[in-house]
Amino acid sequence: MAKRMTPAIARFKKKHAGKTIQVSTPGKEAWRRLRRNRTALLGLAIILLMLIAAIFAGWIAPYEYQQQIYADAYQTPNARHLFGTDNFGRDLFSRCVYGARYSLSLGLMCVIASFLTGGMLGVIAGYFGGRVDNLIMRFMDMFQAIPQVMLAISITAALGNGIPQMITAITVSTMPTISKNCRAAILNVKNADYVESSRAIGVGRWRMIFRHMIPNSVGVMVIFVVGLMGATINMMASLSYLGVGLNPPTPEWGLILSDGKGFFTAYPHMVLFPSLMILFTILAFNMLGDGLRDAFDPRLK
Amino acid sequence: MKRENNDTVVSIKDLVVHYETHEGVVEAVNGVSFEIKKGEVLGLVGETGAGKTTIALSIMGLLPVPPAHVIDGEIILDGEILLGKQKVQKGRKKKDVVVAKSNHEMRHIRGKKVSMIFQDPMTALNPVRYVGDQIAEVVELHNICSAKEATQRAKEMMEKVGIPAERYYEYPHQFSGGMRQRVIIAIALACEPELLLADEPTTALDVTIQAQVLDMMRTLQREQQTALLMITHDLGIVAEMCDRCAIIYGGQIVECGDLEHIFDRPRHPYTRGLLSSIPSLEKDVSRLSPIPGLVADPMDLPEYCTFYDRCDKHCESCKTGDPDLVEAEPGHFVRCFRVEKGSV
Amino acid sequence: MTKFVLRRVLLMIPILLGVTLLIFILRAVTPGDPVDSLLSQNATPEQRAELREELGLNDPLVIQFFRYVKDVFTGDLGLSYSTRQPVLGEILGRFPYTLIICFGAVTIGLLLGLPLGVFSALKQYTWVDSTILVLSMLFAACPGFVLALVLITIFSVNLGWLPAVGLASNLGYILPMVTIGVSSLSRYTRITRSSFLEVIRQDYIRTARAKGQTEGKIIIRHAFRNAFIPVASSIGIQIGHQLGGALIVETVFGIPGIGKYIGDAITARNFPSVQGGVLFLAFVFTLINLLVDLSFVWINPRLKSSFVYESESREKRILRKGAREER
């Protein structure tokens, strides 16, 4: 059959002559959609602000976080002490700024630890399936039978206070959810047609995992990490509030709040500012997480 | 406002529907007119994106507004104006505005006078309700009757479409695709509507099931003397089911006529292209001849003949404008300059 | 169906055994000698040895574990270090308070969350929708104790309408219920909203419109039950959050429920009480989850037949496995 040249084909050829075709990757698409989402951008901005506070705490904070100026105790917010002072005369603004460093880095460490343990277990369970899957998931069911905060508290109660202890407690208590989510993400990709078809053309196991499965589940995992940051900071603050987890005078927000709760009827600022820090940080992570979910899966919007 | 010709069930005139999206205006339907008489089956054939479903949804009054906008046109169903132009006082001038029946009014027409069968039987039924109840629902809505009578009628309809009435209390997921489509057909025909719109009713089904379902539809349609608009992209189904056929391309009817006109004496290059793309058992051709190029982009339709870009018989004069639908022989309409000029 | 229920009930046993093991391990790794907490500073070594023997602390850990399991099965969760009373009795005495608060919280969450979510979805892109979304986001992000302090400030300190602490009157239940309820309320609202928006775009809603059904009935008859499915599957998790939240909220409001019991026991390093309380809550939580899952089968008919056809899916699995091995 002779090749027929119709105007449409001609026009197409002319339009694309000398032009490389722009391929839009799912990641770029998602970023484009995220940029249009004002709530998500606001969340991102707050997180960046907190990050700056955390990194440059030494320059931003006018006082050291444990510095006690007895003459200045019980001050309400003023020009010298932006957020006021507490019963020991410590500057609450400085404590909150240093708090960002503690809360964010501890939160991040917890999330990384949960991913390395729970996430990996989930990926293994999802990928291998069968008996391995069953074993890991029953193990997780066991942890999940205890309400999260309760589990974290009983672990810290047993291990005692301290940073590594608290990270362990939070990691263990978030492990079941994260492993189930990672497993679901992997299963989702594993049964997708493109994985099935690359298997059919003989792609090897590791190439399959690294070139197909992980890149295609990254979106879900990113959303999950961001959401988990919020939940972790929340839990950390709750533990500190109850007096388990960290020891004073660590300027973790929950602990600052806990220190101030005895005075909150008379000096509400001691509770207000750390509360706001906690609230806005969690809110920011949730907003960004929601925005990411919409960006990666526009159908859900 | 009754019309003279009582035989005509539905008549559509110059229907123009656009979708206004962020990326641009999609000109889905551009001046489509046709009529269907009582008991008649009209096939509406076209590729994906030709505007077939939009036409059906306009009749149902179920266009998603926004983004869809009816720009122009008139739809009359059984003497009732569903969509039409009205003089509306706008400022000092009187203006023609296309007015559709309100949703409230349409509710009494949908399901009773006009029904629709959707393309995908897997998703068209509510997964958490008994199939029987879903059939009874439409009866209860339109034939003011007791729940018991409605149930009885639903069971009757199930038997009619070939499902044992015992399966009334089952959920859609317990049915196969073909059986679900039967349920949907039962819903559509339960109130004996004047007009049935079937939007690719068998595309999602296996070929053997397809034949059964089509056969059943044809029997019921004859029995109830329903006018049927059969939307499809399969000319085989048209040959099987229809009395008349309209070929639609780029939101316009390019050729329309009786079956013999379309199959034996096609005049429009597109219709010919479609026919030569069908594999044939009789003729031993080594290759099919597909139509080159892609369907006209409804977001970027040309000023001239929409098929020009893919037409292998186009000439310079084809670019001068949009051809009209002309009667090539009694009852056979074609939209092509070459037919207009009498050169084919 | 009966088989499914039975299987789920039997599955509870290994999970609870696992929880018991977990708690036992936690007890074993806890530094410090429990005898120190039980006896006064000036107890003689003989007294200490005697008590160790009495508590079975000299036996190997494995034997201690089995004894603990046996005790748990006979309803013996040990003696509280601080009161020397059986832990189970103390827990049962305090559980009703927690139950009432959690029940109130679930009611607030579901009764308000579902309609709000539907309403918000129906008003999508309007200021009503945005307001509901922003508020629910704010409340979802708010830790329980922060919300509790805010509510106390407003309703107890400033307005003086409700008591800040204790259960002197039944009014004392309101603030704790609201505190826990609001956070799950905002979650239910958001889940309902997004699932409703998803459902309303489904083909079967269009089918219902094509039948000539009214919008109101489409929402009630066709959309709502489908939209409820994802909400129902989150109820179990939410109840877990609420039980955990009870611990914090009871501590803030001074409610003598299980949460406060565990909280106090942690501060006093009273481990039998901590472990007994956690084990008891795990039991309740697992039981509730079982009930939620069973009602889920009723809500989503597709699940029911997936149990009926379970053998079929097993067959499919074998087929798929065979295909994989061939490759």
JSON list of N, CA, C and O in Angstrom, two decimals, chain C residues 253-298:
[
{"chain": "C", "resi": 253, "resn": "PHE", "atom": "N", "xyz": [-7.81, 16.46, 82.53]},
{"chain": "C", "resi": 253, "resn": "PHE", "atom": "CA", "xyz": [-9.06, 16.82, 83.20]},
{"chain": "C", "resi": 253, "resn": "PHE", "atom": "C", "xyz": [-9.25, 16.12, 84.54]},
{"chain": "C", "resi": 253, "resn": "PHE", "atom": "O", "xyz": [-10.27, 16.31, 85.19]},
{"chain": "C", "resi": 254, "resn": "GLY", "atom": "N", "xyz": [-8.29, 15.29, 84.93]},
{"chain": "C", "resi": 254, "resn": "GLY", "atom": "CA", "xyz": [-8.41, 14.62, 86.20]},
{"chain": "C", "resi": 254, "resn": "GLY", "atom": "C", "xyz": [-9.60, 13.68, 86.29]},
{"chain": "C", "resi": 254, "resn": "GLY", "atom": "O", "xyz": [-10.31, 13.63, 87.28]},
{"chain": "C", "resi": 255, "resn": "ILE", "atom": "N", "xyz": [-9.86, 12.93, 85.22]},
{"chain": "C", "resi": 255, "resn": "ILE", "atom": "CA", "xyz": [-10.94, 11.95, 85.22]},
{"chain": "C", "resi": 255, "resn": "ILE", "atom": "C", "xyz": [-10.34, 10.62, 85.68]},
{"chain": "C", "resi": 255, "resn": "ILE", "atom": "O", "xyz": [-9.33, 10.18, 85.13]},
{"chain": "C", "resi": 256, "resn": "PRO", "atom": "N", "xyz": [-10.96, 9.96, 86.65]},
{"chain": "C", "resi": 256, "resn": "PRO", "atom": "CA", "xyz": [-10.34, 8.73, 87.16]},
{"chain": "C", "resi": 256, "resn": "PRO", "atom": "C", "xyz": [-10.57, 7.52, 86.26]},
{"chain": "C", "resi": 256, "resn": "PRO", "atom": "O", "xyz": [-11.00, 6.47, 86.71]},
{"chain": "C", "resi": 257, "resn": "GLY", "atom": "N", "xyz": [-10.31, 7.64, 84.97]},
{"chain": "C", "resi": 257, "resn": "GLY", "atom": "CA", "xyz": [-10.50, 6.51, 84.06]},
{"chain": "C", "resi": 257, "resn": "GLY", "atom": "C", "xyz": [-9.21, 5.71, 83.92]},
{"chain": "C", "resi": 257, "resn": "GLY", "atom": "O", "xyz": [-8.24, 5.94, 84.66]},
{"chain": "C", "resi": 258, "resn": "ILE", "atom": "N", "xyz": [-9.21, 4.79, 82.97]},
{"chain": "C", "resi": 258, "resn": "ILE", "atom": "CA", "xyz": [-8.04, 3.95, 82.78]},
{"chain": "C", "resi": 258, "resn": "ILE", "atom": "C", "xyz": [-6.83, 4.76, 82.34]},
{"chain": "C", "resi": 258, "resn": "ILE", "atom": "O", "xyz": [-5.70, 4.50, 82.73]},
{"chain": "C", "resi": 259, "resn": "GLY", "atom": "N", "xyz": [-7.08, 5.76, 81.52]},
{"chain": "C", "resi": 259, "resn": "GLY", "atom": "CA", "xyz": [-5.98, 6.58, 81.03]},
{"chain": "C", "resi": 259, "resn": "GLY", "atom": "C", "xyz": [-5.21, 7.20, 82.17]},
{"chain": "C", "resi": 259, "resn": "GLY", "atom": "O", "xyz": [-3.98, 7.11, 82.22]},
{"chain": "C", "resi": 260, "resn": "LYS", "atom": "N", "xyz": [-5.94, 7.81, 83.07]},
{"chain": "C", "resi": 260, "resn": "LYS", "atom": "CA", "xyz": [-5.28, 8.44, 84.20]},
{"chain": "C", "resi": 260, "resn": "LYS", "atom": "C", "xyz": [-4.61, 7.40, 85.08]},
{"chain": "C", "resi": 260, "resn": "LYS", "atom": "O", "xyz": [-3.52, 7.61, 85.60]},
{"chain": "C", "resi": 261, "resn": "TYR", "atom": "N", "xyz": [-5.27, 6.25, 85.19]},
{"chain": "C", "resi": 261, "resn": "TYR", "atom": "CA", "xyz": [-4.72, 5.15, 85.99]},
{"chain": "C", "resi": 261, "resn": "TYR", "atom": "C", "xyz": [-3.34, 4.77, 85.45]},
{"chain": "C", "resi": 261, "resn": "TYR", "atom": "O", "xyz": [-2.37, 4.67, 86.21]},
{"chain": "C", "resi": 262, "resn": "ILE", "atom": "N", "xyz": [-3.26, 4.59, 84.14]},
{"chain": "C", "resi": 262, "resn": "ILE", "atom": "CA", "xyz": [-1.98, 4.22, 83.53]},
{"chain": "C", "resi": 262, "resn": "ILE", "atom": "C", "xyz": [-0.98, 5.36, 83.68]},
{"chain": "C", "resi": 262, "resn": "ILE", "atom": "O", "xyz": [0.19, 5.15, 84.04]},
{"chain": "C", "resi": 263, "resn": "GLY", "atom": "N", "xyz": [-1.46, 6.58, 83.44]},
{"chain": "C", "resi": 263, "resn": "GLY", "atom": "CA", "xyz": [-0.57, 7.73, 83.55]},
{"chain": "C", "resi": 263, "resn": "GLY", "atom": "C", "xyz": [0.03, 7.83, 84.95]},
{"chain": "C", "resi": 263, "resn": "GLY", "atom": "O", "xyz": [1.24, 8.00, 85.12]},
{"chain": "C", "resi": 264, "resn": "ASP", "atom": "N", "xyz": [-0.82, 7.71, 85.96]},
{"chain": "C", "resi": 264, "resn": "ASP", "atom": "CA", "xyz": [-0.34, 7.77, 87.34]},
{"chain": "C", "resi": 264, "resn": "ASP", "atom": "C", "xyz": [0.63, 6.64, 87.63]},
{"chain": "C", "resi": 264, "resn": "ASP", "atom": "O", "xyz": [1.65, 6.83, 88.31]},
{"chain": "C", "resi": 265, "resn": "ALA", "atom": "N", "xyz": [0.30, 5.45, 87.10]},
{"chain": "C", "resi": 265, "resn": "ALA", "atom": "CA", "xyz": [1.14, 4.30, 87.36]},
{"chain": "C", "resi": 265, "resn": "ALA", "atom": "C", "xyz": [2.52, 4.50, 86.75]},
{"chain": "C", "resi": 265, "resn": "ALA", "atom": "O", "xyz": [3.53, 4.07, 87.32]},
{"chain": "C", "resi": 266, "resn": "ILE", "atom": "N", "xyz": [2.57, 5.17, 85.59]},
{"chain": "C", "resi": 266, "resn": "ILE", "atom": "CA", "xyz": [3.87, 5.42, 84.96]},
{"chain": "C", "resi": 266, "resn": "ILE", "atom": "C", "xyz": [4.71, 6.33, 85.84]},
{"chain": "C", "resi": 266, "resn": "ILE", "atom": "O", "xyz": [5.88, 6.06, 86.11]},
{"chain": "C", "resi": 267, "resn": "THR", "atom": "N", "xyz": [4.10, 7.42, 86.33]},
{"chain": "C", "resi": 267, "resn": "THR", "atom": "CA", "xyz": [4.86, 8.32, 87.19]},
{"chain": "C", "resi": 267, "resn": "THR", "atom": "C", "xyz": [5.33, 7.62, 88.45]},
{"chain": "C", "resi": 267, "resn": "THR", "atom": "O", "xyz": [6.42, 7.87, 88.95]},
{"chain": "C", "resi": 268, "resn": "ALA", "atom": "N", "xyz": [4.50, 6.73, 88.98]},
{"chain": "C", "resi": 268, "resn": "ALA", "atom": "CA", "xyz": [4.86, 6.04, 90.22]},
{"chain": "C", "resi": 268, "resn": "ALA", "atom": "C", "xyz": [5.72, 4.81, 89.94]},
{"chain": "C", "resi": 268, "resn": "ALA", "atom": "O", "xyz": [6.07, 4.09, 90.87]},
{"chain": "C", "resi": 269, "resn": "ARG", "atom": "N", "xyz": [6.06, 4.56, 88.69]},
{"chain": "C", "resi": 269, "resn": "ARG", "atom": "CA", "xyz": [6.80, 3.37, 88.25]},
{"chain": "C", "resi": 269, "resn": "ARG", "atom": "C", "xyz": [6.14, 2.10, 88.80]},
{"chain": "C", "resi": 269, "resn": "ARG", "atom": "O", "xyz": [6.79, 1.18, 89.28]},
{"chain": "C", "resi": 270, "resn": "ASN", "atom": "N", "xyz": [4.84, 2.06, 88.68]},
{"chain": "C", "resi": 270, "resn": "ASN", "atom": "CA", "xyz": [4.03, 0.95, 89.18]},
{"chain": "C", "resi": 270, "resn": "ASN", "atom": "C", "xyz": [3.71, 0.04, 87.99]},
{"chain": "C", "resi": 270, "resn": "ASN", "atom": "O", "xyz": [2.68, 0.16, 87.34]},
{"chain": "C", "resi": 271, "resn": "PHE", "atom": "N", "xyz": [4.66, -0.86, 87.68]},
{"chain": "C", "resi": 271, "resn": "PHE", "atom": "CA", "xyz": [4.58, -1.57, 86.40]},
{"chain": "C", "resi": 271, "resn": "PHE", "atom": "C", "xyz": [3.43, -2.55, 86.24]},
{"chain": "C", "resi": 271, "resn": "PHE", "atom": "O", "xyz": [2.86, -2.62, 85.16]},
{"chain": "C", "resi": 272, "resn": "PRO", "atom": "N", "xyz": [3.06, -3.32, 87.26]},
{"chain": "C", "resi": 272, "resn": "PRO", "atom": "CA", "xyz": [1.92, -4.22, 87.04]},
{"chain": "C", "resi": 272, "resn": "PRO", "atom": "C", "xyz": [0.69, -3.46, 86.59]},
{"chain": "C", "resi": 272, "resn": "PRO", "atom": "O", "xyz": [-0.06, -3.93, 85.73]},
{"chain": "C", "resi": 273, "resn": "SER", "atom": "N", "xyz": [0.50, -2.27, 87.13]},
{"chain": "C", "resi": 273, "resn": "SER", "atom": "CA", "xyz": [-0.68, -1.49, 86.74]},
{"chain": "C", "resi": 273, "resn": "SER", "atom": "C", "xyz": [-0.56, -1.01, 85.31]},
{"chain": "C", "resi": 273, "resn": "SER", "atom": "O", "xyz": [-1.52, -1.06, 84.54]},
{"chain": "C", "resi": 274, "resn": "VAL", "atom": "N", "xyz": [0.66, -0.53, 84.92]},
{"chain": "C", "resi": 274, "resn": "VAL", "atom": "CA", "xyz": [0.85, -0.07, 83.55]},
{"chain": "C", "resi": 274, "resn": "VAL", "atom": "C", "xyz": [0.56, -1.20, 82.59]},
{"chain": "C", "resi": 274, "resn": "VAL", "atom": "O", "xyz": [-0.22, -1.07, 81.64]},
{"chain": "C", "resi": 275, "resn": "GLN", "atom": "N", "xyz": [1.19, -2.35, 82.87]},
{"chain": "C", "resi": 275, "resn": "GLN", "atom": "CA", "xyz": [1.05, -3.47, 81.93]},
{"chain": "C", "resi": 275, "resn": "GLN", "atom": "C", "xyz": [-0.36, -4.01, 81.90]},
{"chain": "C", "resi": 275, "resn": "GLN", "atom": "O", "xyz": [-0.90, -4.30, 80.83]},
{"chain": "C", "resi": 276, "resn": "GLY", "atom": "N", "xyz": [-0.96, -4.13, 83.08]},
{"chain": "C", "resi": 276, "resn": "GLY", "atom": "CA", "xyz": [-2.34, -4.61, 83.13]},
{"chain": "C", "resi": 276, "resn": "GLY", "atom": "C", "xyz": [-3.26, -3.69, 82.36]},
{"chain": "C", "resi": 276, "resn": "GLY", "atom": "O", "xyz": [-4.10, -4.13, 81.57]},
{"chain": "C", "resi": 277, "resn": "GLY", "atom": "N", "xyz": [-3.07, -2.40, 82.57]},
{"chain": "C", "resi": 277, "resn": "GLY", "atom": "CA", "xyz": [-3.92, -1.43, 81.90]},
{"chain": "C", "resi": 277, "resn": "GLY", "atom": "C", "xyz": [-3.77, -1.49, 80.40]},
{"chain": "C", "resi": 277, "resn": "GLY", "atom": "O", "xyz": [-4.75, -1.52, 79.65]},
{"chain": "C", "resi": 278, "resn": "VAL", "atom": "N", "xyz": [-2.50, -1.54, 79.94]},
{"chain": "C", "resi": 278, "resn": "VAL", "atom": "CA", "xyz": [-2.26, -1.58, 78.50]},
{"chain": "C", "resi": 278, "resn": "VAL", "atom": "C", "xyz": [-2.83, -2.87, 77.91]},
{"chain": "C", "resi": 278, "resn": "VAL", "atom": "O", "xyz": [-3.48, -2.84, 76.85]},
{"chain": "C", "resi": 279, "resn": "LEU", "atom": "N", "xyz": [-2.62, -3.98, 78.60]},
{"chain": "C", "resi": 279, "resn": "LEU", "atom": "CA", "xyz": [-3.14, -5.25, 78.10]},
{"chain": "C", "resi": 279, "resn": "LEU", "atom": "C", "xyz": [-4.67, -5.21, 78.01]},
{"chain": "C", "resi": 279, "resn": "LEU", "atom": "O", "xyz": [-5.26, -5.63, 77.03]},
{"chain": "C", "resi": 280, "resn": "PHE", "atom": "N", "xyz": [-5.28, -4.65, 79.04]},
{"chain": "C", "resi": 280, "resn": "PHE", "atom": "CA", "xyz": [-6.73, -4.56, 79.05]},
{"chain": "C", "resi": 280, "resn": "PHE", "atom": "C", "xyz": [-7.23, -3.69, 77.88]},
{"chain": "C", "resi": 280, "resn": "PHE", "atom": "O", "xyz": [-8.15, -4.07, 77.16]},
{"chain": "C", "resi": 281, "resn": "LEU", "atom": "N", "xyz": [-6.56, -2.55, 77.68]},
{"chain": "C", "resi": 281, "resn": "LEU", "atom": "CA", "xyz": [-6.99, -1.67, 76.58]},
{"chain": "C", "resi": 281, "resn": "LEU", "atom": "C", "xyz": [-6.76, -2.35, 75.23]},
{"chain": "C", "resi": 281, "resn": "LEU", "atom": "O", "xyz": [-7.57, -2.20, 74.32]},
{"chain": "C", "resi": 282, "resn": "ALA", "atom": "N", "xyz": [-5.65, -3.10, 75.11]},
{"chain": "C", "resi": 282, "resn": "ALA", "atom": "CA", "xyz": [-5.39, -3.81, 73.86]},
{"chain": "C", "resi": 282, "resn": "ALA", "atom": "C", "xyz": [-6.51, -4.81, 73.59]},
{"chain": "C", "resi": 282, "resn": "ALA", "atom": "O", "xyz": [-6.99, -4.94, 72.46]},
{"chain": "C", "resi": 283, "resn": "PHE", "atom": "N", "xyz": [-6.96, -5.48, 74.66]},
{"chain": "C", "resi": 283, "resn": "PHE", "atom": "CA", "xyz": [-8.05, -6.44, 74.53]},
{"chain": "C", "resi": 283, "resn": "PHE", "atom": "C", "xyz": [-9.31, -5.73, 74.05]},
{"chain": "C", "resi": 283, "resn": "PHE", "atom": "O", "xyz": [-9.96, -6.15, 73.08]},
{"chain": "C", "resi": 284, "resn": "VAL", "atom": "N", "xyz": [-9.65, -4.63, 74.71]},
{"chain": "C", "resi": 284, "resn": "VAL", "atom": "CA", "xyz": [-10.85, -3.89, 74.33]},
{"chain": "C", "resi": 284, "resn": "VAL", "atom": "C", "xyz": [-10.75, -3.41, 72.88]},
{"chain": "C", "resi": 284, "resn": "VAL", "atom": "O", "xyz": [-11.68, -3.54, 72.09]},
{"chain": "C", "resi": 285, "resn": "PHE", "atom": "N", "xyz": [-9.58, -2.87, 72.55]},
{"chain": "C", "resi": 285, "resn": "PHE", "atom": "CA", "xyz": [-9.36, -2.31, 71.21]},
{"chain": "C", "resi": 285, "resn": "PHE", "atom": "C", "xyz": [-9.50, -3.40, 70.14]},
{"chain": "C", "resi": 285, "resn": "PHE", "atom": "O", "xyz": [-10.15, -3.20, 69.12]},
{"chain": "C", "resi": 286, "resn": "THR", "atom": "N", "xyz": [-8.89, -4.58, 70.40]},
{"chain": "C", "resi": 286, "resn": "THR", "atom": "CA", "xyz": [-9.00, -5.67, 69.44]},
{"chain": "C", "resi": 286, "resn": "THR", "atom": "C", "xyz": [-10.45, -6.10, 69.27]},
{"chain": "C", "resi": 286, "resn": "THR", "atom": "O", "xyz": [-10.92, -6.35, 68.16]},
{"chain": "C", "resi": 287, "resn": "LEU", "atom": "N", "xyz": [-11.16, -6.16, 70.41]},
{"chain": "C", "resi": 287, "resn": "LEU", "atom": "CA", "xyz": [-12.56, -6.55, 70.37]},
{"chain": "C", "resi": 287, "resn": "LEU", "atom": "C", "xyz": [-13.38, -5.55, 69.55]},
{"chain": "C", "resi": 287, "resn": "LEU", "atom": "O", "xyz": [-14.19, -5.94, 68.69]},
{"chain": "C", "resi": 288, "resn": "ILE", "atom": "N", "xyz": [-13.14, -4.26, 69.78]},
{"chain": "C", "resi": 288, "resn": "ILE", "atom": "CA", "xyz": [-13.88, -3.23, 69.04]},
{"chain": "C", "resi": 288, "resn": "ILE", "atom": "C", "xyz": [-13.57, -3.34, 67.56]},
{"chain": "C", "resi": 288, "resn": "ILE", "atom": "O", "xyz": [-14.46, -3.27, 66.71]},
{"chain": "C", "resi": 289, "resn": "ASN", "atom": "N", "xyz": [-12.28, -3.53, 67.25]},
{"chain": "C", "resi": 289, "resn": "ASN", "atom": "CA", "xyz": [-11.90, -3.66, 65.85]},
{"chain": "C", "resi": 289, "resn": "ASN", "atom": "C", "xyz": [-12.59, -4.84, 65.18]},
{"chain": "C", "resi": 289, "resn": "ASN", "atom": "O", "xyz": [-12.99, -4.76, 64.03]},
{"chain": "C", "resi": 290, "resn": "LEU", "atom": "N", "xyz": [-12.72, -5.93, 65.94]},
{"chain": "C", "resi": 290, "resn": "LEU", "atom": "CA", "xyz": [-13.42, -7.10, 65.41]},
{"chain": "C", "resi": 290, "resn": "LEU", "atom": "C", "xyz": [-14.87, -6.74, 65.08]},
{"chain": "C", "resi": 290, "resn": "LEU", "atom": "O", "xyz": [-15.37, -7.05, 63.99]},
{"chain": "C", "resi": 291, "resn": "LEU", "atom": "N", "xyz": [-15.51, -6.04, 66.02]},
{"chain": "C", "resi": 291, "resn": "LEU", "atom": "CA", "xyz": [-16.91, -5.67, 65.79]},
{"chain": "C", "resi": 291, "resn": "LEU", "atom": "C", "xyz": [-17.03, -4.73, 64.59]},
{"chain": "C", "resi": 291, "resn": "LEU", "atom": "O", "xyz": [-17.94, -4.87, 63.76]},
{"chain": "C", "resi": 292, "resn": "VAL", "atom": "N", "xyz": [-16.09, -3.78, 64.51]},
{"chain": "C", "resi": 292, "resn": "VAL", "atom": "CA", "xyz": [-16.12, -2.85, 63.37]},
{"chain": "C", "resi": 292, "resn": "VAL", "atom": "C", "xyz": [-15.97, -3.62, 62.06]},
{"chain": "C", "resi": 292, "resn": "VAL", "atom": "O", "xyz": [-16.71, -3.40, 61.10]},
{"chain": "C", "resi": 293, "resn": "ASP", "atom": "N", "xyz": [-15.02, -4.57, 62.05]},
{"chain": "C", "resi": 293, "resn": "ASP", "atom": "CA", "xyz": [-14.80, -5.34, 60.82]},
{"chain": "C", "resi": 293, "resn": "ASP", "atom": "C", "xyz": [-16.04, -6.15, 60.45]},
{"chain": "C", "resi": 293, "resn": "ASP", "atom": "O", "xyz": [-16.37, -6.29, 59.27]},
{"chain": "C", "resi": 294, "resn": "LEU", "atom": "N", "xyz": [-16.70, -6.72, 61.48]},
{"chain": "C", "resi": 294, "resn": "LEU", "atom": "CA", "xyz": [-17.89, -7.52, 61.19]},
{"chain": "C", "resi": 294, "resn": "LEU", "atom": "C", "xyz": [-19.01, -6.66, 60.64]},
{"chain": "C", "resi": 294, "resn": "LEU", "atom": "O", "xyz": [-19.69, -7.05, 59.68]},
{"chain": "C", "resi": 295, "resn": "SER", "atom": "N", "xyz": [-19.17, -5.46, 61.21]},
{"chain": "C", "resi": 295, "resn": "SER", "atom": "CA", "xyz": [-20.24, -4.60, 60.69]},
{"chain": "C", "resi": 295, "resn": "SER", "atom": "C", "xyz": [-19.88, -4.11, 59.30]},
{"chain": "C", "resi": 295, "resn": "SER", "atom": "O", "xyz": [-20.74, -3.82, 58.48]},
{"chain": "C", "resi": 296, "resn": "PHE", "atom": "N", "xyz": [-18.60, -4.06, 59.03]},
{"chain": "C", "resi": 296, "resn": "PHE", "atom": "CA", "xyz": [-18.11, -3.64, 57.72]},
{"chain": "C", "resi": 296, "resn": "PHE", "atom": "C", "xyz": [-18.62, -4.58, 56.63]},
{"chain": "C", "resi": 296, "resn": "PHE", "atom": "O", "xyz": [-18.96, -4.15, 55.54]},
{"chain": "C", "resi": 297, "resn": "VAL", "atom": "N", "xyz": [-18.67, -5.85, 56.96]},
{"chain": "C", "resi": 297, "resn": "VAL", "atom": "CA", "xyz": [-19.16, -6.84, 56.00]},
{"chain": "C", "resi": 297, "resn": "VAL", "atom": "C", "xyz": [-20.61, -6.53, 55.63]},
{"chain": "C", "resi": 297, "resn": "VAL", "atom": "O", "xyz": [-21.02, -6.67, 54.49]},
{"chain": "C", "resi": 298, "resn": "TRP", "atom": "N", "xyz": [-21.33, -6.04, 56.63]},
{"chain": "C", "resi": 298, "resn": "TRP", "atom": "CA", "xyz": [-22.73, -5.71, 56.37]},
{"chain": "C", "resi": 298, "resn": "TRP", "atom": "C", "xyz": [-22.83, -4.44, 55.52]},
{"chain": "C", "resi": 298, "resn": "TRP", "atom": "O", "xyz": [-23.69, -4.31, 54.66]}
]
